[in-house]
PDB file of C-alpha atoms in Angstrom:
ATOM      1  CA  MET A  16       0.000   0.000   0.000  1.00  0.00           C
ATOM      2  CA  LEU A  17       1.464   3.318  -1.092  1.00  0.00           C
ATOM      3  CA  ILE A  18       0.877   6.192   1.319  1.00  0.00           C
ATOM      4  CA  SER A  19       0.290   9.729   0.081  1.00  0.00           C
ATOM      5  CA  ASP A  20       2.791  12.382   1.133  1.00  0.00           C
ATOM      6  CA  ASN A  21      -0.152  14.634   1.966  1.00  0.00           C
ATOM      7  CA  LEU A  22      -1.394  12.586   4.918  1.00  0.00           C
ATOM      8  CA  SER A  23      -1.302  14.384   8.266  1.00  0.00           C
ATOM      9  CA  ASP A  24       0.651  13.086  11.250  1.00  0.00           C
ATOM     10  CA  ASN A  25      -2.523  11.886  12.947  1.00  0.00           C
ATOM     11  CA  GLU A  26      -3.688  10.118   9.791  1.00  0.00           C
ATOM     12  CA  LEU A  27      -0.341   8.351   9.591  1.00  0.00           C
ATOM     13  CA  TYR A  28      -0.597   7.427  13.271  1.00  0.00           C
ATOM     14  CA  SER A  29      -4.026   5.890  12.623  1.00  0.00           C
ATOM     15  CA  LEU A  30      -2.425   3.705   9.941  1.00  0.00           C
ATOM     16  CA  LEU A  31       0.447   2.897  12.285  1.00  0.00           C
ATOM     17  CA  LYS A  32      -2.093   1.603  14.822  1.00  0.00           C
ATOM     18  CA  GLN A  33      -3.160  -0.850  12.107  1.00  0.00           C
ATOM     19  CA  ASP A  34       0.442  -2.166  11.947  1.00  0.00           C
ATOM     20  CA  ASN A  35       1.328  -0.184   8.842  1.00  0.00           C
ATOM     21  CA  GLU A  36       5.140  -0.040   8.829  1.00  0.00           C
ATOM     22  CA  GLU A  37       5.272   2.479   5.984  1.00  0.00           C
ATOM     23  CA  ALA A  38       3.247   4.929   8.080  1.00  0.00           C
ATOM     24  CA  PHE A  39       5.710   4.404  10.931  1.00  0.00           C
ATOM     25  CA  ASP A  40       8.630   5.072   8.556  1.00  0.00           C
ATOM     26  CA  ARG A  41       6.974   8.276   7.326  1.00  0.00           C
ATOM     27  CA  LEU A  42       6.523   9.576  10.876  1.00  0.00           C
ATOM     28  CA  TYR A  43      10.064   8.560  11.749  1.00  0.00           C
ATOM     29  CA  ASN A  44      11.502  10.375   8.747  1.00  0.00           C
ATOM     30  CA  ARG A  45       9.436  13.482   9.489  1.00  0.00           C
ATOM     31  CA  TYR A  46      10.550  13.818  13.072  1.00  0.00           C
ATOM     32  CA  TRP A  47      13.769  11.988  13.914  1.00  0.00           C
ATOM     33  CA  LYS A  48      16.072  14.882  12.922  1.00  0.00           C
ATOM     34  CA  LYS A  49      14.027  17.455  14.874  1.00  0.00           C
ATOM     35  CA  MET A  50      13.875  15.219  17.933  1.00  0.00           C
ATOM     36  CA  LEU A  51      17.565  14.352  17.675  1.00  0.00           C
ATOM     37  CA  PHE A  52      18.470  18.052  17.566  1.00  0.00           C
ATOM     38  CA  LYS A  53      16.348  18.721  20.639  1.00  0.00           C
ATOM     39  CA  ALA A  54      17.874  15.776  22.510  1.00  0.00           C
ATOM     40  CA  VAL A  55      21.462  16.778  21.625  1.00  0.00           C
ATOM     41  CA  LEU A  56      20.836  20.284  22.974  1.00  0.00           C
ATOM     42  CA  LYS A  57      19.598  18.877  26.287  1.00  0.00           C
ATOM     43  CA  LEU A  58      22.041  15.980  26.701  1.00  0.00           C
ATOM     44  CA  GLN A  59      25.153  17.453  25.053  1.00  0.00           C
ATOM     45  CA  SER A  60      25.892  13.981  23.689  1.00  0.00           C
ATOM     46  CA  GLU A  61      25.032  12.787  20.203  1.00  0.00           C
ATOM     47  CA  ALA A  62      25.270   9.122  21.228  1.00  0.00           C
ATOM     48  CA  ASP A  63      22.884   9.585  24.165  1.00  0.00           C
ATOM     49  CA  ALA A  64      20.560  11.684  22.007  1.00  0.00           C
ATOM     50  CA  GLU A  65      20.419   9.007  19.297  1.00  0.00           C
ATOM     51  CA  GLU A  66      19.630   6.385  21.944  1.00  0.00           C
ATOM     52  CA  VAL A  67      16.824   8.539  23.382  1.00  0.00           C
ATOM     53  CA  VAL A  68      15.208   9.129  19.982  1.00  0.00           C
ATOM     54  CA  GLN A  69      15.494   5.474  18.946  1.00  0.00           C
ATOM     55  CA  ASP A  70      13.968   4.346  22.261  1.00  0.00           C
ATOM     56  CA  ALA A  71      11.120   6.830  21.849  1.00  0.00           C
ATOM     57  CA  PHE A  72      10.208   5.494  18.413  1.00  0.00           C
ATOM     58  CA  ILE A  73      10.510   1.896  19.629  1.00  0.00           C
ATOM     59  CA  ASP A  74       8.088   2.726  22.451  1.00  0.00           C
ATOM     60  CA  LEU A  75       5.802   4.410  19.923  1.00  0.00           C
ATOM     61  CA  TRP A  76       5.665   1.226  17.850  1.00  0.00           C
ATOM     62  CA  LYS A  77       5.218  -1.073  20.852  1.00  0.00           C
ATOM     63  CA  SER A  78       2.347   0.963  22.295  1.00  0.00           C
ATOM     64  CA  ARG A  79       0.541   1.516  18.969  1.00  0.00           C
ATOM     65  CA  HIS A  80      -2.393  -0.728  19.913  1.00  0.00           C
ATOM     66  CA  THR A  81      -2.979   0.762  23.360  1.00  0.00           C
ATOM     67  CA  THR A  82      -2.317   4.499  22.947  1.00  0.00           C
ATOM     68  CA  THR A  83      -4.829   6.980  21.562  1.00  0.00           C
ATOM     69  CA  ILE A  84      -3.623  10.487  20.737  1.00  0.00           C
ATOM     70  CA  LYS A  85      -6.265  13.129  21.438  1.00  0.00           C
ATOM     71  CA  ASN A  86      -4.175  16.121  20.397  1.00  0.00           C
ATOM     72  CA  THR A  87      -1.348  16.321  17.868  1.00  0.00           C
ATOM     73  CA  PHE A  88       1.155  13.572  17.166  1.00  0.00           C
ATOM     74  CA  HIS A  89       3.973  16.114  17.486  1.00  0.00           C
ATOM     75  CA  THR A  90       2.893  17.049  21.031  1.00  0.00           C
ATOM     76  CA  TYR A  91       2.680  13.389  22.030  1.00  0.00           C
ATOM     77  CA  LEU A  92       6.084  12.513  20.543  1.00  0.00           C
ATOM     78  CA  ALA A  93       7.695  15.582  22.139  1.00  0.00           C
ATOM     79  CA  ALA A  94       6.353  14.462  25.540  1.00  0.00           C
ATOM     80  CA  ILE A  95       7.899  10.998  25.067  1.00  0.00           C
ATOM     81  CA  ILE A  96      11.233  12.544  24.074  1.00  0.00           C
ATOM     82  CA  ARG A  97      11.111  14.872  27.113  1.00  0.00           C
ATOM     83  CA  TYR A  98      10.535  11.915  29.388  1.00  0.00           C
ATOM     84  CA  LYS A  99      13.382   9.929  27.803  1.00  0.00           C
ATOM     85  CA  ILE A 100      15.759  12.881  28.123  1.00  0.00           C
ATOM     86  CA  MET A 101      14.894  13.336  31.810  1.00  0.00           C
ATOM     87  CA  ALA A 102      15.305   9.608  32.419  1.00  0.00           C
ATOM     88  CA  LYS A 103      18.744   9.702  30.768  1.00  0.00           C
ATOM     89  CA  ILE A 104      19.778  12.676  32.924  1.00  0.00           C
ATOM     90  CA  ALA A 105      18.519  10.815  36.009  1.00  0.00           C
ATOM     91  CA  ASP A 106      20.634   7.786  35.040  1.00  0.00           C
ATOM     92  CA  ARG A 107      23.702  10.017  34.797  1.00  0.00           C
ATOM     93  CA  LYS A 108      22.992  11.426  38.261  1.00  0.00           C
ATOM     94  CA  LYS A 109      22.710   7.892  39.650  1.00  0.00           C
ATOM     95  CA  VAL A 110      26.202   7.102  38.361  1.00  0.00           C
ATOM     96  CA  ILE A 111      27.526  10.294  39.957  1.00  0.00           C
ATOM     97  CA  HIS A 112      25.680   9.475  43.172  1.00  0.00           C
ATOM     98  CA  GLN A 113      27.441   6.102  43.417  1.00  0.00           C
ATOM     99  CA  GLY A 114      30.737   7.949  43.749  1.00  0.00           C
ATOM    100  CA  VAL A 115      29.436  10.209  46.507  1.00  0.00           C
ATOM    101  CA  GLU A 116      29.975   7.454  49.090  1.00  0.00           C
ATOM    102  CA  ASP A 117      33.726   7.825  48.615  1.00  0.00           C
ATOM    103  CA  ILE A 118      33.446  11.485  49.653  1.00  0.00           C
ATOM    104  CA  TYR A 119      31.871  10.516  52.980  1.00  0.00           C
ATOM    105  CA  GLN A 120      35.009   8.553  53.872  1.00  0.00           C
ATOM    106  CA  LEU A 121      36.913  11.838  54.015  1.00  0.00           C
ATOM    107  CA  GLN A 122      37.062  13.670  57.348  1.00  0.00           C
ATOM    108  CA  VAL A 123      34.857  16.744  56.991  1.00  0.00           C
ATOM    109  CA  VAL A 124      35.816  19.536  59.381  1.00  0.00           C
ATOM    110  CA  ASP A 125      33.966  22.493  57.869  1.00  0.00           C
ATOM    111  CA  ASN A 126      30.289  22.288  58.876  1.00  0.00           C
ATOM    112  CA  SER A 127      29.166  24.178  55.768  1.00  0.00           C
ATOM    113  CA  THR A 128      30.843  21.529  53.614  1.00  0.00           C
ATOM    114  CA  GLN A 129      29.016  18.801  55.542  1.00  0.00           C
ATOM    115  CA  GLN A 130      25.714  20.586  54.965  1.00  0.00           C
ATOM    116  CA  TRP A 131      26.482  20.827  51.248  1.00  0.00           C
ATOM    117  CA  LEU A 132      27.171  17.086  51.092  1.00  0.00           C
ATOM    118  CA  SER A 133      23.885  16.348  52.864  1.00  0.00           C
ATOM    119  CA  PHE A 134      22.032  18.644  50.481  1.00  0.00           C
ATOM    120  CA  THR A 135      23.618  16.939  47.470  1.00  0.00           C
ATOM    121  CA  ASP A 136      22.806  13.513  48.852  1.00  0.00           C
ATOM    122  CA  LEU A 137      19.213  14.548  49.473  1.00  0.00           C
ATOM    123  CA  GLN A 138      18.850  15.806  45.919  1.00  0.00           C
ATOM    124  CA  ALA A 139      20.198  12.486  44.654  1.00  0.00           C
ATOM    125  CA  GLU A 140      17.728  10.620  46.899  1.00  0.00           C
ATOM    126  CA  ILE A 141      14.814  12.659  45.530  1.00  0.00           C
ATOM    127  CA  GLU A 142      15.914  12.114  41.925  1.00  0.00           C
ATOM    128  CA  ALA A 143      16.403   8.387  42.489  1.00  0.00           C
ATOM    129  CA  SER A 144      12.914   8.134  43.984  1.00  0.00           C
ATOM    130  CA  VAL A 145      11.385   9.969  41.031  1.00  0.00           C
ATOM    131  CA  ALA A 146      13.320   7.800  38.559  1.00  0.00           C
ATOM    132  CA  ALA A 147      11.986   4.664  40.289  1.00  0.00           C
ATOM    133  CA  LEU A 148       8.333   5.658  39.743  1.00  0.00           C
ATOM    134  CA  PRO A 149       6.308   3.759  37.115  1.00  0.00           C
ATOM    135  CA  GLU A 150       6.892   5.198  33.647  1.00  0.00           C
ATOM    136  CA  LYS A 151       3.571   7.008  33.178  1.00  0.00           C
ATOM    137  CA  CYS A 152       3.523   8.239  36.786  1.00  0.00           C
ATOM    138  CA  GLN A 153       7.055   9.620  36.416  1.00  0.00           C
ATOM    139  CA  LEU A 154       6.241  11.312  33.114  1.00  0.00           C
ATOM    140  CA  VAL A 155       3.171  13.015  34.605  1.00  0.00           C
ATOM    141  CA  PHE A 156       5.070  14.100  37.717  1.00  0.00           C
ATOM    142  CA  ARG A 157       7.979  15.569  35.770  1.00  0.00           C
ATOM    143  CA  MET A 158       5.653  17.374  33.352  1.00  0.00           C
ATOM    144  CA  SER A 159       3.909  18.871  36.384  1.00  0.00           C
ATOM    145  CA  ARG A 160       6.879  19.745  38.584  1.00  0.00           C
ATOM    146  CA  GLU A 161       9.723  20.259  36.099  1.00  0.00           C
ATOM    147  CA  SER A 162       7.891  21.626  33.063  1.00  0.00           C
ATOM    148  CA  GLY A 163       5.318  23.540  35.151  1.00  0.00           C
ATOM    149  CA  LEU A 164       2.317  22.253  33.203  1.00  0.00           C
ATOM    150  CA  SER A 165      -1.152  22.264  34.751  1.00  0.00           C
ATOM    151  CA  ASP A 166      -3.097  19.040  35.321  1.00  0.00           C
ATOM    152  CA  LYS A 167      -5.365  19.962  32.398  1.00  0.00           C
ATOM    153  CA  GLN A 168      -2.434  20.640  30.061  1.00  0.00           C
ATOM    154  CA  ILE A 169      -0.873  17.293  30.945  1.00  0.00           C
ATOM    155  CA  ALA A 170      -4.199  15.502  30.532  1.00  0.00           C
ATOM    156  CA  ASP A 171      -4.703  17.076  27.091  1.00  0.00           C
ATOM    157  CA  SER A 172      -1.126  16.333  26.043  1.00  0.00           C
ATOM    158  CA  LEU A 173      -1.213  12.653  27.039  1.00  0.00           C
ATOM    159  CA  GLY A 174      -4.844  11.971  26.206  1.00  0.00           C
ATOM    160  CA  LEU A 175      -5.729  11.096  29.804  1.00  0.00           C
ATOM    161  CA  SER A 176      -8.431  12.331  32.158  1.00  0.00           C
ATOM    162  CA  GLN A 177      -7.611  15.085  34.645  1.00  0.00           C
ATOM    163  CA  LYS A 178      -8.485  12.742  37.522  1.00  0.00           C
ATOM    164  CA  THR A 179      -5.943  10.222  36.248  1.00  0.00           C
ATOM    165  CA  ILE A 180      -3.287  12.960  36.179  1.00  0.00           C
ATOM    166  CA  GLU A 181      -4.177  13.965  39.748  1.00  0.00           C
ATOM    167  CA  ALA A 182      -3.938  10.319  40.853  1.00  0.00           C
ATOM    168  CA  HIS A 183      -0.468   9.956  39.292  1.00  0.00           C
ATOM    169  CA  ILE A 184       0.799  13.127  40.994  1.00  0.00           C
ATOM    170  CA  SER A 185      -0.703  12.080  44.327  1.00  0.00           C
ATOM    171  CA  LYS A 186       0.978   8.684  44.053  1.00  0.00           C
ATOM    172  CA  ALA A 187       4.338  10.271  43.178  1.00  0.00           C
ATOM    173  CA  LEU A 188       4.164  12.636  46.155  1.00  0.00           C
ATOM    174  CA  LYS A 189       3.289   9.774  48.486  1.00  0.00           C
ATOM    175  CA  VAL A 190       6.281   7.734  47.296  1.00  0.00           C
ATOM    176  CA  LEU A 191       8.593  10.734  47.655  1.00  0.00           C
ATOM    177  CA  ARG A 192       7.398  11.559  51.158  1.00  0.00           C
ATOM    178  CA  THR A 193       7.960   7.949  52.224  1.00  0.00           C
ATOM    179  CA  SER A 194      11.408   7.806  50.642  1.00  0.00           C
ATOM    180  CA  ILE A 195      12.566  11.125  52.076  1.00  0.00           C
ATOM    181  CA  GLY A 196      10.962  10.280  55.405  1.00  0.00           C
ATOM    182  CA  GLN A 197      13.279   7.290  55.631  1.00  0.00           C
ATOM    183  CA  PHE A 198      16.236   9.409  54.619  1.00  0.00           C
ATOM    184  CA  LEU A 199      15.592  12.163  57.170  1.00  0.00           C
ATOM    185  CA  GLY A 200      13.392  12.790  60.166  1.00  0.00           C
ATOM    186  CA  ALA A 201       9.668  13.116  59.524  1.00  0.00           C
ATOM    187  CA  PHE A 202       9.433  16.845  60.273  1.00  0.00           C
ATOM    188  CA  LEU A 203      12.495  17.832  58.269  1.00  0.00           C
ATOM    189  CA  SER A 204      11.243  15.596  55.471  1.00  0.00           C
ATOM    190  CA  PHE A 205       7.958  17.489  55.343  1.00  0.00           C
ATOM    191  CA  LEU A 206       9.735  20.844  55.078  1.00  0.00           C
ATOM    192  CA  LEU A 207      12.073  19.612  52.344  1.00  0.00           C
ATOM    193  CA  VAL A 208       9.247  18.082  50.333  1.00  0.00           C
ATOM    194  CA  LEU A 209       7.491  21.456  50.432  1.00  0.00           C
ATOM    195  CA  LEU A 210      10.697  23.204  49.397  1.00  0.00           C
ATOM    196  CA  PHE A 211      11.715  20.946  46.527  1.00  0.00           C
ATOM    197  CA  ILE A 212       8.528  19.569  45.009  1.00  0.00           C
ATOM    198  CA  SER A 213       5.618  21.802  45.949  1.00  0.00           C
TER     199      SER A 213
END
């Protein structure tokens, strides 16, 4: 089946949902360069950017039977790429965090330095907790807290109900409070949650 060049993104996505590989190729060719450019700017690594874009399109193909796009294909794809970029950055921070333990073996005399180490460790704990959230829950939370989108904007972008978005954010906050509560005392945890994620 030959596909017309004049088909819109959403028309191509409808064909993709019917397992049409040519429609997938058309969407890929329309967007991979734009998405790669965006990912390179954020990650400052062409290899990481290529991996992010490839993973995004693989996810797009795998979820073709279960995902319905209510807005534009471009908006949906951009949201996937954003999530993948943030996940890649989180993975980098995890690697850095593994080396932080070596720092604690040093004798810290300056109290301000000790406070800085604790602050850094706490940030790493928060990021690790966010990165451990289920994929959709993490995407919703990051779009809310890091991109500053409203529940309605996120719902429209992902084709979900506003109540579903609220449930994801509520779940994420609960996980974070529990995680940070174990890391610090309950009262200090509450203050830091307000400071960093409210």
